[in-house]
Coordinates of C-alpha atoms in Angstrom, one line a residue:
X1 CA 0.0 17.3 -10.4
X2 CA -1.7 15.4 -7.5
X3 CA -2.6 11.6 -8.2
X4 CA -5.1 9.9 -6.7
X5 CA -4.1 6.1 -4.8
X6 CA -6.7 4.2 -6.8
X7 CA -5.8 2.7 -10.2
X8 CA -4.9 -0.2 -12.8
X9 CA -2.1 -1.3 -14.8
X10 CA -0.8 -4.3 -17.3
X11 CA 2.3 -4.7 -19.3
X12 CA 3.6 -7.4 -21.0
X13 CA 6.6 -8.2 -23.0
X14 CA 7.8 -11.0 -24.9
X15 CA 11.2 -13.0 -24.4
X16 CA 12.2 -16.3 -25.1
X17 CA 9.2 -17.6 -26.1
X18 CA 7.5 -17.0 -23.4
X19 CA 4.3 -13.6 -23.0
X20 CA 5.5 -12.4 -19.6
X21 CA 2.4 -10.5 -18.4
X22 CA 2.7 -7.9 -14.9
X23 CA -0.5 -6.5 -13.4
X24 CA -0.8 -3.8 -10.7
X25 CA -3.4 -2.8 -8.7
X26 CA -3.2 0.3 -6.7
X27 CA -5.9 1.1 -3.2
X28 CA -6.1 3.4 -0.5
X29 CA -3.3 3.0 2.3
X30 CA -1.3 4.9 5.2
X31 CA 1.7 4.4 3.7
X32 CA 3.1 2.3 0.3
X33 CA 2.3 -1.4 1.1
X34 CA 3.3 -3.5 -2.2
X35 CA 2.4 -7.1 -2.0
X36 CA 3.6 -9.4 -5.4
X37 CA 2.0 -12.3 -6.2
X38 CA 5.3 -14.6 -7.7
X39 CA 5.1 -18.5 -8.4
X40 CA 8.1 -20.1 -6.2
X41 CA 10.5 -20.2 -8.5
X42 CA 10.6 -16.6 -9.0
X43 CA 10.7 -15.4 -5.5
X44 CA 14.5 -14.2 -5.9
X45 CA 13.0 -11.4 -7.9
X46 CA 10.6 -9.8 -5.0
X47 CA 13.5 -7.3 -3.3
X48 CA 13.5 -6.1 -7.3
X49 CA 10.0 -5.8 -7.8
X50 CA 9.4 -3.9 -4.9
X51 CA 12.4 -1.6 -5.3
X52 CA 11.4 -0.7 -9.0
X53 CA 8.1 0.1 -7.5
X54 CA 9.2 2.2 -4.5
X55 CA 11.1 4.3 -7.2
X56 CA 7.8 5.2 -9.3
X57 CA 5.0 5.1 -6.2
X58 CA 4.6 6.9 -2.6
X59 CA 1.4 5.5 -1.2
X60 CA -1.0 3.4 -1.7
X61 CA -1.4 -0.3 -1.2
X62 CA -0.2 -2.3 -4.4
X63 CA -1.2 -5.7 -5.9
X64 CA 0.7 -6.9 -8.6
X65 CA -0.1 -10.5 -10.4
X66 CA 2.6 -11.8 -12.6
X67 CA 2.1 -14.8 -15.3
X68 CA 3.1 -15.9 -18.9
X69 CA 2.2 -17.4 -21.4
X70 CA 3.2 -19.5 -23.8
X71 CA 6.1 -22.2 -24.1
X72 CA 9.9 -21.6 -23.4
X73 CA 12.0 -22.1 -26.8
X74 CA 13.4 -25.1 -24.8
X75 CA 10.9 -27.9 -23.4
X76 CA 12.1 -28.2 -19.7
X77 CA 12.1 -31.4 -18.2
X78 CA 9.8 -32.1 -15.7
X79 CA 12.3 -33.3 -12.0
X80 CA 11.1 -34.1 -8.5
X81 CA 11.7 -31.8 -5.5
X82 CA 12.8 -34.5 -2.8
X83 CA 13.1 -32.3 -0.1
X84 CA 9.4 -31.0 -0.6
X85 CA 8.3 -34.6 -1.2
X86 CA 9.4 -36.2 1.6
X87 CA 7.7 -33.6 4.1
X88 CA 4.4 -33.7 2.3
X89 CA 4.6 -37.0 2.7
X90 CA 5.5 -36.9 6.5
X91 CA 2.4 -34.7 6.9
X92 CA 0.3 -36.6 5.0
X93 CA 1.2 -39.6 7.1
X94 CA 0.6 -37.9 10.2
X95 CA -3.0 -36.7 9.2
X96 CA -3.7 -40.4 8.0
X97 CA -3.0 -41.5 11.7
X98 CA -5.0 -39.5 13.5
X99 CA -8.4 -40.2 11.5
X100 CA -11.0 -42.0 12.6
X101 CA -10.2 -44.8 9.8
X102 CA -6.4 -44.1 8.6
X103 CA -6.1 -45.1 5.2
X104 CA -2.2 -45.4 3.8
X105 CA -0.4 -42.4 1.7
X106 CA -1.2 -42.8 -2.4
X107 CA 0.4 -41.1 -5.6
X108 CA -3.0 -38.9 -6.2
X109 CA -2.1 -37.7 -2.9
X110 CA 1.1 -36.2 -3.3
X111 CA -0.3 -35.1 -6.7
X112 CA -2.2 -32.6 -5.7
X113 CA 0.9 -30.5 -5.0
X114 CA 1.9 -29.0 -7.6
X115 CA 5.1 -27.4 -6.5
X116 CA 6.6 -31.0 -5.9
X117 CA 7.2 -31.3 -9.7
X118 CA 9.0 -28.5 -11.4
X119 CA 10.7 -28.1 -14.8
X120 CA 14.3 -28.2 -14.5
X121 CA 15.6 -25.6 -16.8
X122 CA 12.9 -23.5 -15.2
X123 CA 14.3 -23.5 -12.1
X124 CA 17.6 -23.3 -13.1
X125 CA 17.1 -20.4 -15.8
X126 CA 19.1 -17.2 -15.4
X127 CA 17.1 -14.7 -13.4
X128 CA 18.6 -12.1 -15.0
X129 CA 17.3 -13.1 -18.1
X130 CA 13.6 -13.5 -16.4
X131 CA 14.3 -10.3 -14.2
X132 CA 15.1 -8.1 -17.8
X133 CA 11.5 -9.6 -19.2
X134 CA 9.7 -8.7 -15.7
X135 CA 11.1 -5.4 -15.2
X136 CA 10.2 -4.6 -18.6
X137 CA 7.2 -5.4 -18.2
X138 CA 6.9 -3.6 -14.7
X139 CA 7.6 -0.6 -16.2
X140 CA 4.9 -0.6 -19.0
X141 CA 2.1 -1.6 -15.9
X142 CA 3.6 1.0 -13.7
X143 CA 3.6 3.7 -16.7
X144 CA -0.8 2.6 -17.3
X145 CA -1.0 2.7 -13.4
X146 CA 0.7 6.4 -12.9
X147 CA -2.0 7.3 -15.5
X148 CA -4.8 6.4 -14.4
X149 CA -3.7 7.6 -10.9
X150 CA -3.2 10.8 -12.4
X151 CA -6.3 11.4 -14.3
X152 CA -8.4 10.2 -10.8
X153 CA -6.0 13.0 -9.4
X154 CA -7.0 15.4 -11.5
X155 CA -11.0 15.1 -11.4
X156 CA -10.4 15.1 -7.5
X157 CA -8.4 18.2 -7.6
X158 CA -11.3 20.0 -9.6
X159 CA -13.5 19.0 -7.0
X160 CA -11.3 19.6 -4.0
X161 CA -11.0 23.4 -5.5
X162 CA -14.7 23.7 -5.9
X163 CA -15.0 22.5 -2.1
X164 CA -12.2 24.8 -1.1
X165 CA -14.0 27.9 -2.9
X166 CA -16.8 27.4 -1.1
X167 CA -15.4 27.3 2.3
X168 CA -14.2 30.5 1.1
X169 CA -17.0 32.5 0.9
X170 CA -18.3 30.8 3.8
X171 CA -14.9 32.7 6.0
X172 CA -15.9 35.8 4.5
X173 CA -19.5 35.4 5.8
X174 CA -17.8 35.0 9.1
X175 CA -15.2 37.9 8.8
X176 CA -18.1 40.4 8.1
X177 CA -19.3 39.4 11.4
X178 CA -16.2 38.7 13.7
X179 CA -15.4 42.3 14.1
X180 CA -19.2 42.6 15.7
X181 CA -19.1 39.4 18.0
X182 CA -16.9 41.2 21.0
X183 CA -19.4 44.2 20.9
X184 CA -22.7 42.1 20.9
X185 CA -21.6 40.0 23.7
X186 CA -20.5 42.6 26.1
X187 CA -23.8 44.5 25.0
X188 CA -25.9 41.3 26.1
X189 CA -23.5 40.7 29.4
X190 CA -23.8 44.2 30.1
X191 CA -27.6 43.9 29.7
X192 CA -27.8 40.6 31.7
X193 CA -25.8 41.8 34.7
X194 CA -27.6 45.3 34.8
X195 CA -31.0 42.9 35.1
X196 CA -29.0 40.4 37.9
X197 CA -27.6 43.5 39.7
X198 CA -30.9 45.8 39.8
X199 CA -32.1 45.0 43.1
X200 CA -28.9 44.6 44.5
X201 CA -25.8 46.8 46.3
X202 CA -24.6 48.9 43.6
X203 CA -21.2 48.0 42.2
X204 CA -18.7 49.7 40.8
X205 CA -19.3 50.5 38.0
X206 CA -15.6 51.0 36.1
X207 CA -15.4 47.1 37.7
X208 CA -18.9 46.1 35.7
X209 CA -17.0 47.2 32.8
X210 CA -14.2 45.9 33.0
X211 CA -15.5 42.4 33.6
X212 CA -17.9 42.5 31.0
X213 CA -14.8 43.6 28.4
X214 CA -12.7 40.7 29.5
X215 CA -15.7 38.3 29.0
X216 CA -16.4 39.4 26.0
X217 CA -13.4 39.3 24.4
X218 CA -13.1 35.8 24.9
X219 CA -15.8 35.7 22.6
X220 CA -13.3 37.1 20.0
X221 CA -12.9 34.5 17.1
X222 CA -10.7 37.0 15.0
X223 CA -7.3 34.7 16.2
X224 CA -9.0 31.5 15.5
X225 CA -10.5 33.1 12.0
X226 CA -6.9 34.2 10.6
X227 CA -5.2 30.9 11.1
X228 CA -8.1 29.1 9.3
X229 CA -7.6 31.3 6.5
X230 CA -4.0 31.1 6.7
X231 CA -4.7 27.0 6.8
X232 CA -7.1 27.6 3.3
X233 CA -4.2 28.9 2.0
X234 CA -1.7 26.2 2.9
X235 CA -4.1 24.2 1.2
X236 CA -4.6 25.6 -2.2
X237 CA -0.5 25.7 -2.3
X238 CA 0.1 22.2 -1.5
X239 CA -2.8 21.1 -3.9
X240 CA -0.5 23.2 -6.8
X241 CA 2.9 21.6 -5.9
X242 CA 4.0 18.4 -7.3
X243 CA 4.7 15.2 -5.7
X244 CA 2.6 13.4 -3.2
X245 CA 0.9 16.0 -1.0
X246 CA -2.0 13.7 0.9
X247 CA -0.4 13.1 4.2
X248 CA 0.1 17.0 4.3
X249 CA -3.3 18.0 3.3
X250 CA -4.9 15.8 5.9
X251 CA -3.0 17.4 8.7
X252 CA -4.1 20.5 7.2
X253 CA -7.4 19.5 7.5
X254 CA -7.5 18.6 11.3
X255 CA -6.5 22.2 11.8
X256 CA -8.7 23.5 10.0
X257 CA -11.5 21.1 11.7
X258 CA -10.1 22.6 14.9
X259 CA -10.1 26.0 14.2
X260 CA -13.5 25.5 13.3
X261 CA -14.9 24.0 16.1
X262 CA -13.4 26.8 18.4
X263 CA -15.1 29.4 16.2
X264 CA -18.5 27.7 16.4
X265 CA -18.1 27.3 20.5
X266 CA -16.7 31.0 20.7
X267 CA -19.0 33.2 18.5
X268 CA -22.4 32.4 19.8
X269 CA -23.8 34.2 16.9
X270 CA -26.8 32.3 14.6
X271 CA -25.0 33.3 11.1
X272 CA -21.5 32.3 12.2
X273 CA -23.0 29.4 13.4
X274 CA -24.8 28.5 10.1
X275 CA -21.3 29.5 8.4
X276 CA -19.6 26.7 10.3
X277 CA -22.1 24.2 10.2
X278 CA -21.3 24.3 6.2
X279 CA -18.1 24.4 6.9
X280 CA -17.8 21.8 8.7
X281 CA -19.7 19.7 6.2
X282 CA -17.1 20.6 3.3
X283 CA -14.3 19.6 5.4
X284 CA -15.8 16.1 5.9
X285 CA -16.2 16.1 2.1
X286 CA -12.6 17.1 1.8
X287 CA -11.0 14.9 3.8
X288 CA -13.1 11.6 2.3
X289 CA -11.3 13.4 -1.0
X290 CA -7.8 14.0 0.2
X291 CA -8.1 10.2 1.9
X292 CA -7.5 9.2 -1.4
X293 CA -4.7 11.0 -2.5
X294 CA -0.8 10.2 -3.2

C-alpha cells in the first residue's frame, strides 16, 4: 500500500508520575529529514529518537514536539548551572558596555534564562527510565502517523489510477493513428516536392522516393509510442507493490513526459496532437500527486 508524506500523530504514556506526551508531524521532502524538538536535558535521547524513526519512516520531513505533564513522584530540587551562569553573565556585561548609557548586570536579568536553573534529580534521572516512557510513547505517535499516511495514500492512489486510465485511452487514440503518420507524411512530401520540382530538371525518380521514405519515417512515433506504454505499465506495477515507491514513480514520470514530447514534435498530426496535449496535462497532475508520496 502506497502512503502519502503528509500526516499527524500523538502518543502519550504515563510513568513516574509524569504524562510524557510525543507529537509528530510528517511534510513533503526529498529524502527523510527528522527534526525533534527536546528540552536540554533530554538531548542524549535525539540519536534514539531519530533511529526509532528511521526504522518506521522513508521520506518525508518529520517534526516531532515532546512534553509532559504533571509532577515527578519526587519534588526535584531546583540547583544553579555555574558554567551557564557565568557566560550569560559575561555576555550580558559585554552588551551593557557597548550601549549608549551602560547600566550594571541585575538578577531579573539572568532570570530570564531559564535553562540556568534546573531541577537536580531531573538532570540526573536515569535516561533509560525517560528513554522507555518516550519510546513508548514514539511508537503510539508513529503508529497514528503511519495511519493517516496511509489513508492519504490510498485516496491518492484511487486518483492516480483514474489519471493513469485516462492516459490510457488517450495512447490508444494515438496507436490507431501511428501506423498512418509515416504514410501521410511521405504522401504530403511527395506532393510538396512534385509542386517544388515541376518546373525544374527532372530527377530521378527512384531517388524522389527514396528521399521522401527516409523523411518520412522519421516521422514514425511507433518507437517513442511502445516505450510510453511500456512506461504506463511500470507505473501501475510500482503503484501495486509495497513499500515507498515515490522516488520511482517520479523518474517514471520524466520518461514518460519525454516520450511525450518526442511524439508531439514527431507526428505532426492534429488528433495526436490533441492526444498529447491531454496527456501532457495528466502527467502534470500526476506528478503534483506522486510529489507527495512515500
Amino acid at each position: 500500500m502506497i502512503k502519502s508524506m503528509t500526516g499527524y500523530g500523538r502518543g502519550e504514556v504515563e510513568m513516574g508520575g509524569l504524562k510524557w506526551v510525543v507529537e509528530l508531524k510528517s511534510v513533503n521532502h526529498r529524502f527523510l529529514e527528522i527534526s525533534p524538538n527536546l528540552p536540554r536535558h533530554l538531548w542524549a535521547l535525539e540519536d534514539r529518537i531519530r533511529r526509532q524513526i528511521k526504522n518506521r519512516l522513508a521520506r518525508g520531513r518529520v517534526d516531532m514536539q515532546l512534553s509532559w505533564e504533571g509532577q515527578a513522584e519526587k519534588s526535584p530540587k531546583l540547583t544553579l548551572d555555574p558554567a551557564m551562569t557565568a557566560e550569560v553573565r559575561g555576555l550580558l556585561t559585554d552588551l551593557a558596555g557597548i550601549l549608549p548609557e551602560p547600566e550594571p548586570v541585575r538578577l531579573d536579568h539572568l532570570l530570564q534564562f531559564a535553562d540556568l536553573i534546573v531541577a537536580r534529580e531531573r538532570q540526573a534521572q536515569d535516561v533509560e527510565e525517560i528513554w522507555e516512557a518516550v519510546s513508548q510513547a514514539l511508537a503510539q505517535a508513529l503508529d497514528f502517523l503511519e495511519d493517516m499516511r496511509g489513508n492519504e495514500g490510498a485516496a491518492l492512489a484511487e486518483e492516480i489510477q483514474g489519471h493513469l486510465a485516462r492516459v490510457g485511452l488517450e495512447l490508444q487514440r494515438i496507436r490507431s493513428q501511428a501506423d498512418l503518420v509515416p504514410g501521410l507524411w511521405q504522401e504530403r512530401l511527395r506532393v510538396r516536392l512534385e509542386e517544388l520540382l515541376a518546373e525544374s530538371t527532372p530527377v530521378d525518380e527512384g531517388r524522389l522516393a527514396q528521399e521522401v521514405a527516409l523523411l518520412a519515417e522519421r516521422r514514425d512515433i511507433r518507437e517513442e509510442l511502445t516505450r510510453l506504454e511500456s512506461h504506463l505499465a511500470q507505473f501501475r506495477e510500482a503503484l501495486a507493490r509495497p513499500g515507498p515507491v515515490g522516488r520511482n514513480l517520479e523518474f517514471l514520470l520524466q520518461e514518460m513526459f519525454r516520450e511525450t514530447n518526442t511524439i508531439g514534435v514527431k507526428a505532426g498530426d492534429l488528433d495526436i496532437a490533441q492526444a498529447v496535449v491531454t496527456i501532457k496535462g495528466l502527467l502534470e497532475r500526476l506528478r503534483e500527486q506522486v510529489q507527495n508520496l512515500e
